[in-house]
Short mmCIF file of C-alpha atoms and ligand atoms in Angstrom, two decimals:
data_model
loop_
_atom_site.label_atom_id
_atom_site.label_comp_id
_atom_site.label_asym_id
_atom_site.label_seq_id
_atom_site.Cartn_x
_atom_site.Cartn_y
_atom_site.Cartn_z
CA UNK A 1 -14.71 -27.88 -8.11
CA UNK A 2 -15.64 -24.92 -5.91
CA UNK A 3 -16.72 -26.05 -2.49
CA UNK A 4 -20.42 -26.48 -2.33
CA UNK A 5 -22.16 -24.03 -0.11
CA UNK A 6 -20.87 -24.35 3.39
CA UNK A 7 -17.26 -23.13 3.33
CA UNK A 8 -18.07 -20.21 1.07
CA UNK A 9 -21.15 -19.44 3.11
CA UNK A 10 -19.19 -18.93 6.30
CA UNK A 11 -16.86 -16.50 4.55
CA UNK A 12 -19.53 -14.32 3.05
CA UNK A 13 -21.93 -14.01 5.96
CA UNK A 14 -20.18 -10.95 7.31
CA UNK A 15 -20.37 -9.31 3.92
CA UNK A 16 -24.13 -9.76 3.86
CA UNK A 17 -24.43 -7.99 7.16
CA UNK A 18 -22.40 -4.98 6.01
CA UNK A 19 -24.26 -4.28 2.76
CA UNK A 20 -26.06 -0.93 2.82
CA UNK A 21 -29.57 -0.23 1.48
CA UNK A 22 -27.95 1.75 -1.32
CA UNK A 23 -26.29 -1.43 -2.56
CA UNK A 24 -29.69 -3.04 -2.92
CA UNK A 25 -30.72 -0.24 -5.29
CA UNK A 26 -28.39 -1.81 -7.87
CA UNK A 27 -24.89 -0.56 -8.24
CA UNK A 28 -25.13 -0.98 -11.97
CA UNK A 29 -28.18 1.28 -12.28
CA UNK A 30 -26.50 3.99 -10.24
CA UNK A 31 -23.29 3.74 -12.26
CA UNK A 32 -25.19 4.63 -15.40
CA UNK A 33 -27.49 7.23 -13.91
CA UNK A 34 -24.91 9.54 -12.42
CA UNK A 35 -24.33 7.87 -9.06
CA UNK A 36 -20.94 6.90 -7.71
CA UNK A 37 -20.21 3.23 -7.21
CA UNK A 38 -17.49 1.50 -5.20
CA UNK A 39 -15.48 -1.20 -6.94
CA UNK A 40 -13.11 -3.64 -5.28
CA UNK A 41 -9.32 -3.75 -5.05
CA UNK A 42 -6.57 -6.14 -6.10
CA UNK A 43 -6.99 -9.88 -6.29
CA UNK A 44 -3.53 -11.18 -7.25
CA UNK A 45 -1.53 -9.19 -4.69
CA UNK A 46 -4.03 -10.20 -2.00
CA UNK A 47 -3.53 -13.87 -2.88
CA UNK A 48 0.25 -13.39 -2.70
CA UNK A 49 -0.08 -11.69 0.67
CA UNK A 50 -2.13 -14.64 1.85
CA UNK A 51 0.56 -17.11 0.95
CA UNK A 52 0.14 -17.95 -2.74
CA UNK A 53 3.47 -18.58 -4.42
CA UNK A 54 4.82 -15.99 -6.87
CA UNK A 55 4.70 -18.55 -9.70
CA UNK A 56 1.10 -19.54 -9.05
CA UNK A 57 -1.30 -19.11 -11.95
CA UNK A 58 -3.83 -17.02 -10.03
CA UNK A 59 -6.66 -17.95 -12.37
CA UNK A 60 -6.06 -21.66 -11.85
CA UNK A 61 -6.96 -21.13 -8.18
CA UNK A 62 -10.57 -20.74 -9.34
CA UNK A 63 -10.45 -24.50 -9.85
CA UNK A 64 -7.96 -25.59 -7.19
CA UNK A 65 -8.64 -23.24 -4.26
CA UNK A 66 -11.99 -21.53 -4.81
CA UNK A 67 -12.28 -20.86 -1.09
CA UNK A 68 -9.18 -18.61 -1.29
CA UNK A 69 -10.78 -16.55 -4.07
CA UNK A 70 -14.09 -16.37 -2.20
CA UNK A 71 -12.28 -15.14 0.91
CA UNK A 72 -10.83 -12.18 -1.03
CA UNK A 73 -14.21 -11.35 -2.56
CA UNK A 74 -15.78 -11.54 0.89
CA UNK A 75 -13.16 -9.19 2.35
CA UNK A 76 -13.93 -6.61 -0.34
CA UNK A 77 -17.69 -6.98 0.08
CA UNK A 78 -17.27 -6.47 3.81
CA UNK A 79 -15.23 -3.35 3.08
CA UNK A 80 -18.20 -2.02 1.09
CA UNK A 81 -17.45 -2.95 -2.53
CA UNK A 82 -20.62 -2.88 -4.60
CA UNK A 83 -19.07 -4.39 -7.72
CA UNK A 84 -16.52 -7.20 -7.44
CA UNK A 85 -14.37 -8.41 -10.30
CA UNK A 86 -14.02 -12.09 -11.14
CA UNK A 87 -10.56 -13.63 -10.78
CA UNK A 88 -10.14 -13.81 -14.55
CA UNK A 89 -7.74 -11.01 -15.45
CA UNK A 90 -5.42 -13.45 -17.27
CA UNK A 91 -7.99 -16.11 -18.13
CA UNK A 92 -7.50 -15.93 -21.89
CA UNK A 93 -6.00 -18.62 -24.11
CA UNK A 94 -2.64 -16.87 -24.57
CA UNK A 95 -1.94 -16.26 -20.90
CA UNK A 96 -3.30 -19.62 -19.76
CA UNK A 97 -1.11 -21.36 -22.34
CA UNK A 98 1.92 -20.25 -20.32
CA UNK A 99 0.67 -22.39 -17.42
CA UNK A 100 -0.33 -25.28 -19.66
CA UNK A 101 -4.02 -24.43 -19.27
CA UNK A 102 -4.99 -23.21 -22.72
CA UNK A 103 -7.76 -25.80 -22.96
CA UNK A 104 -9.36 -24.57 -19.71
CA UNK A 105 -10.47 -21.06 -20.70
CA UNK A 106 -14.16 -21.87 -20.36
CA UNK A 107 -13.80 -23.92 -17.20
CA UNK A 108 -11.70 -21.32 -15.38
CA UNK A 109 -13.95 -18.38 -16.32
CA UNK A 110 -17.11 -20.30 -15.42
CA UNK A 111 -15.64 -21.25 -12.05
CA UNK A 112 -14.69 -17.63 -11.36
CA UNK A 113 -18.21 -16.37 -12.02
CA UNK A 114 -19.68 -19.16 -9.91
CA UNK A 115 -17.46 -18.23 -6.95
CA UNK A 116 -18.27 -14.53 -7.27
CA UNK A 117 -21.99 -15.24 -7.69
CA UNK A 118 -21.97 -17.31 -4.55
CA UNK A 119 -20.42 -14.41 -2.66
CA UNK A 120 -22.71 -11.65 -3.94
CA UNK A 121 -25.93 -13.62 -3.49
CA UNK A 122 -25.32 -13.28 0.22
CA UNK A 123 -24.16 -9.68 -0.03
CA UNK A 124 -27.49 -8.00 -0.65
CA UNK A 125 -27.27 -7.04 -4.27
CA UNK A 126 -23.62 -6.37 -5.03
CA UNK A 127 -22.81 -7.18 -8.62
CA UNK A 128 -20.23 -9.12 -10.58
CA UNK A 129 -17.97 -7.69 -13.23
CA UNK A 130 -16.31 -10.22 -15.50
CA UNK A 131 -12.69 -9.03 -15.56
CA UNK A 132 -10.80 -9.20 -18.84
CA UNK A 133 -7.15 -8.19 -19.11
CA UNK A 134 -4.90 -7.92 -22.13
CA UNK A 135 -3.84 -11.06 -24.00
CA UNK A 136 -0.22 -10.60 -23.01
CA UNK A 137 0.77 -10.72 -26.70
CA UNK A 138 1.31 -7.95 -29.18
CA UNK A 139 -1.13 -7.96 -32.04
CA UNK A 140 -0.55 -7.11 -35.68
CA UNK A 141 0.97 -4.99 -37.09
CA UNK A 142 3.29 -4.79 -34.05
CA UNK A 143 3.19 -8.48 -33.11
CA UNK A 144 2.40 -11.94 -34.38
CA UNK A 145 -1.18 -12.36 -33.22
CA UNK A 146 -3.69 -11.42 -35.92
CA UNK A 147 -6.59 -9.14 -35.09
CA UNK A 148 -8.96 -12.02 -35.89
CA UNK A 149 -7.16 -14.35 -33.49
CA UNK A 150 -7.13 -11.69 -30.77
CA UNK A 151 -10.84 -11.04 -31.17
CA UNK A 152 -11.54 -14.75 -31.08
CA UNK A 153 -9.54 -15.21 -27.85
CA UNK A 154 -11.44 -12.35 -26.19
CA UNK A 155 -14.74 -13.80 -27.46
CA UNK A 156 -13.99 -17.19 -25.88
CA UNK A 157 -13.47 -15.51 -22.54
CA UNK A 158 -16.56 -13.32 -22.83
CA UNK A 159 -18.77 -16.31 -23.79
CA UNK A 160 -17.71 -18.12 -20.63
CA UNK A 161 -18.07 -15.07 -18.35
CA UNK A 162 -21.55 -14.38 -19.71
CA UNK A 163 -22.73 -18.00 -19.86
CA UNK A 164 -26.12 -18.57 -18.32
CA UNK A 165 -27.28 -15.02 -19.05
CA UNK A 166 -28.63 -12.45 -16.57
CA UNK A 167 -28.44 -13.47 -12.93
CA UNK A 168 -26.17 -16.43 -13.64
CA UNK A 169 -23.31 -15.09 -15.73
CA UNK A 170 -21.49 -11.81 -15.03
CA UNK A 171 -23.61 -8.67 -14.53
CA UNK A 172 -21.22 -6.47 -16.52
CA UNK A 173 -17.79 -6.69 -18.12
CA UNK A 174 -14.65 -4.73 -17.24
CA UNK A 175 -11.87 -4.64 -19.80
CA UNK A 176 -8.87 -3.41 -17.88
CA UNK A 177 -5.19 -2.57 -18.02
CA UNK A 178 -5.53 -2.12 -21.78
CA UNK A 179 -2.18 -1.05 -23.15
CA UNK A 180 -3.19 -0.24 -26.69
CA UNK A 181 -6.31 1.13 -28.29
CA UNK A 182 -5.85 -1.46 -31.05
CA UNK A 183 -6.17 -4.34 -28.59
CA UNK A 184 -9.07 -2.65 -26.81
CA UNK A 185 -10.78 -2.38 -30.21
CA UNK A 186 -10.70 -6.16 -30.64
CA UNK A 187 -11.81 -6.79 -27.07
CA UNK A 188 -14.76 -4.38 -27.38
CA UNK A 189 -15.84 -5.96 -30.67
CA UNK A 190 -15.67 -9.41 -29.08
CA UNK A 191 -17.68 -8.33 -26.04
CA UNK A 192 -20.33 -6.61 -28.13
CA UNK A 193 -20.68 -9.66 -30.34
CA UNK A 194 -20.57 -12.38 -27.66
CA UNK A 195 -22.59 -10.69 -24.90
CA UNK A 196 -24.40 -7.64 -26.27
CA UNK A 197 -26.67 -7.46 -23.20
CA UNK A 198 -23.78 -6.74 -20.82
CA UNK A 199 -22.63 -3.22 -19.98
CA UNK A 200 -19.00 -2.73 -20.81
CA UNK A 201 -16.45 -0.66 -18.86
CA UNK A 202 -13.11 -0.19 -20.64
CA UNK A 203 -10.05 1.05 -18.76
CA UNK A 204 -6.68 1.92 -20.28
CA UNK A 205 -3.45 1.87 -18.31
CA UNK A 206 -1.21 4.93 -18.62
CA UNK A 207 2.35 6.07 -17.97
CA UNK A 208 3.48 8.62 -15.39
CA UNK A 209 2.36 11.46 -17.64
CA UNK A 210 -1.12 10.08 -18.09
CA UNK A 211 -0.54 8.90 -21.70
CA UNK A 212 -1.50 5.43 -22.94
CA UNK A 213 1.30 2.94 -23.43
CA UNK A 214 0.79 2.86 -27.22
CA UNK A 215 1.54 6.59 -27.35
CA UNK A 216 -2.10 7.70 -27.65
CA UNK A 217 -3.08 10.62 -25.50
CA UNK A 218 -5.79 9.96 -22.91
CA UNK A 219 -8.13 12.31 -24.81
CA UNK A 220 -7.62 10.44 -28.07
CA UNK A 221 -8.10 7.05 -26.42
CA UNK A 222 -11.27 8.31 -24.70
CA UNK A 223 -12.75 9.57 -27.94
CA UNK A 224 -11.95 6.31 -29.71
CA UNK A 225 -13.31 4.05 -26.95
CA UNK A 226 -16.48 6.14 -26.93
CA UNK A 227 -16.87 5.73 -30.70
CA UNK A 228 -16.29 1.98 -30.38
CA UNK A 229 -19.31 1.63 -28.10
CA UNK A 230 -17.96 1.30 -24.55
CA UNK A 231 -20.60 2.12 -21.90
CA UNK A 232 -18.05 3.63 -19.49
CA UNK A 233 -14.36 4.31 -19.87
CA UNK A 234 -11.46 5.12 -17.62
CA UNK A 235 -8.07 4.21 -16.36
CA UNK A 236 -6.69 1.56 -14.01
CA UNK A 237 -3.40 0.27 -12.55
CA UNK A 238 -0.80 2.60 -14.19
CA UNK A 239 1.65 4.50 -11.95
CA UNK A 240 -0.70 4.99 -9.05
CA UNK A 241 -3.43 7.52 -8.26
CA UNK A 242 -1.69 10.64 -9.60
CA UNK A 243 -1.15 9.20 -13.08
CA UNK A 244 -4.70 7.83 -13.21
CA UNK A 245 -6.19 11.15 -12.15
CA UNK A 246 -4.15 12.96 -14.78
CA UNK A 247 -5.55 10.66 -17.48
CA UNK A 248 -9.10 10.81 -16.14
CA UNK A 249 -9.19 14.61 -16.18
CA UNK A 250 -8.17 14.54 -19.84
CA UNK A 251 -10.68 11.82 -20.68
CA UNK A 252 -13.48 13.88 -19.11
CA UNK A 253 -12.97 16.52 -21.76
CA UNK A 254 -13.29 13.95 -24.55
CA UNK A 255 -16.29 11.82 -23.61
CA UNK A 256 -19.80 12.10 -22.15
CA UNK A 257 -19.58 8.53 -20.78
CA UNK A 258 -19.32 7.59 -17.07
CA UNK A 259 -15.70 7.45 -15.92
CA UNK A 260 -13.97 4.68 -13.97
CA UNK A 261 -10.74 4.99 -11.97
CA UNK A 262 -8.94 2.07 -10.32
CA UNK A 263 -5.26 2.87 -9.73
CA UNK A 264 -2.67 0.60 -8.22
CA UNK A 265 -1.27 1.59 -4.82
CA UNK A 266 1.77 3.21 -6.45
CA UNK A 267 4.87 1.51 -7.83
CA UNK A 268 5.97 -1.46 -5.73
CA UNK A 269 9.34 -1.68 -4.00
CA UNK A 270 10.86 -4.83 -2.62
CA UNK A 271 11.59 -5.38 1.07
CA UNK A 272 13.09 -8.76 1.98
CA UNK A 273 11.72 -10.27 -1.21
CA UNK A 274 8.20 -8.96 -0.67
CA UNK A 275 6.54 -6.29 -2.80
CA UNK A 276 5.38 -3.27 -0.88
CA UNK A 277 3.12 -0.58 -2.28
CA UNK A 278 3.55 3.00 -1.09
CA UNK A 279 0.02 4.43 -1.29
CA UNK A 280 -1.83 4.21 2.03
CA UNK A 281 -5.59 4.02 2.56
CA UNK A 282 -5.51 7.68 3.68
CA UNK A 283 -3.89 8.68 0.40
CA UNK A 284 -6.45 6.58 -1.45
CA UNK A 285 -9.22 8.51 0.30
CA UNK A 286 -7.65 11.77 -0.93
CA UNK A 287 -7.58 10.29 -4.42
CA UNK A 288 -11.28 9.40 -4.13
CA UNK A 289 -12.11 13.03 -3.23
CA UNK A 290 -10.29 14.21 -6.34
CA UNK A 291 -12.11 11.59 -8.39
CA UNK A 292 -15.47 12.89 -7.23
CA UNK A 293 -14.47 16.41 -8.22
CA UNK A 294 -13.41 15.07 -11.64
CA UNK A 295 -16.80 13.40 -12.13
CA UNK A 296 -15.68 9.77 -11.74
CA UNK A 297 -18.56 7.36 -11.11
CA UNK A 298 -16.76 4.03 -10.51
CA UNK A 299 -13.85 4.10 -8.06
CA UNK A 300 -11.78 1.13 -6.91
CA UNK A 301 -8.22 -0.11 -6.78
CA UNK A 302 -5.77 -2.30 -8.67
CA UNK A 303 -2.44 -3.97 -7.75
CA UNK A 304 -1.41 -3.49 -4.12
CA UNK A 305 -4.77 -2.16 -2.94
CA UNK A 306 -6.51 -3.98 -0.09
CA UNK A 307 -9.88 -3.97 1.68
CA UNK A 308 -8.50 -1.12 3.85
CA UNK A 309 -8.06 1.03 0.73
CA UNK A 310 -11.62 0.21 -0.37
CA UNK A 311 -12.94 1.03 3.11
CA UNK A 312 -11.16 4.40 2.94
CA UNK A 313 -12.76 5.18 -0.42
CA UNK A 314 -16.14 4.14 0.97
CA UNK A 315 -15.87 6.67 3.78
CA UNK A 316 -15.37 9.43 1.21
CA UNK A 317 -18.34 8.27 -0.85
CA UNK A 318 -20.49 8.20 2.27
CA UNK A 319 -19.49 11.75 3.19
CA UNK A 320 -20.50 13.00 -0.23
CA UNK A 321 -23.55 10.83 -0.96
CA UNK A 322 -27.01 12.33 -0.80
CA UNK A 323 -28.91 10.54 1.95
CA UNK A 324 -30.92 7.70 0.48
CA UNK A 325 -33.91 6.14 2.09
CA UNK A 326 -34.89 2.51 1.87
ZN1 ZN B 1 -2.86 -3.50 -11.46
#
């Protein structure tokens, strides 16, 4: 059970104080009306940095250590994130099965939304994206999982993330680190069917050249995701900011939709058994400037990024934002 009020409350108070008036104007509205919105950064690498063991099932912590998840959300909200992602990247039946938790898909996703909701309520209008990652299995014709089974697994996760409807469940959905357009197709269909009222951001992950991992070009993926009914598309994780920017610039030419960019902090290298990521907050700020020039409207980070990276992006968005009143 997540701790009732008090412990979470203490952690999120600072976040409430740092929220800007612009946040209260609804990040989601601005995302879809040409504004630029700040997402959050990594969850799993933050938990590892804070002492979680490498074999921990991060999503199980929604049940066992909700205060640890809330603390990461609070750190991102304090850094200025306007949309935070639930700790549910791997909370689908196939990935949870590896930790013996297949039967807890609903419980784990519900807990994640509850923790995030608790944090944003005190953060003056920031919003919650239900995070959905790949199943971790190859689907037919390249693997053993049928398209129907894949769609059903995504639908189970979406139902739980959306449960309770507006203001209770997630405010939007982010499908991320999608490695194949075929899998994204099933995930989009599941999301549209299970929670048609939720806006849907779909991000592919790409190789160093900016091509999708199933061999599709970024342009082709963008056109397909647009046809499938995504509300915004983009690229996350990948090989760091340069690869993501390469893909985003190609996607821009192939879609009229808002673009999202959330790279990892470069490829990790190990020092004394710890993963280090090479991209600094200053480099992330440079990336954010390039994103603005490329027309990106949702910017955040993935593996290895921290509240300092998000703060650096925020400073760029503040420099470029038209002054808002109220
Ligand atoms: Zn990542």
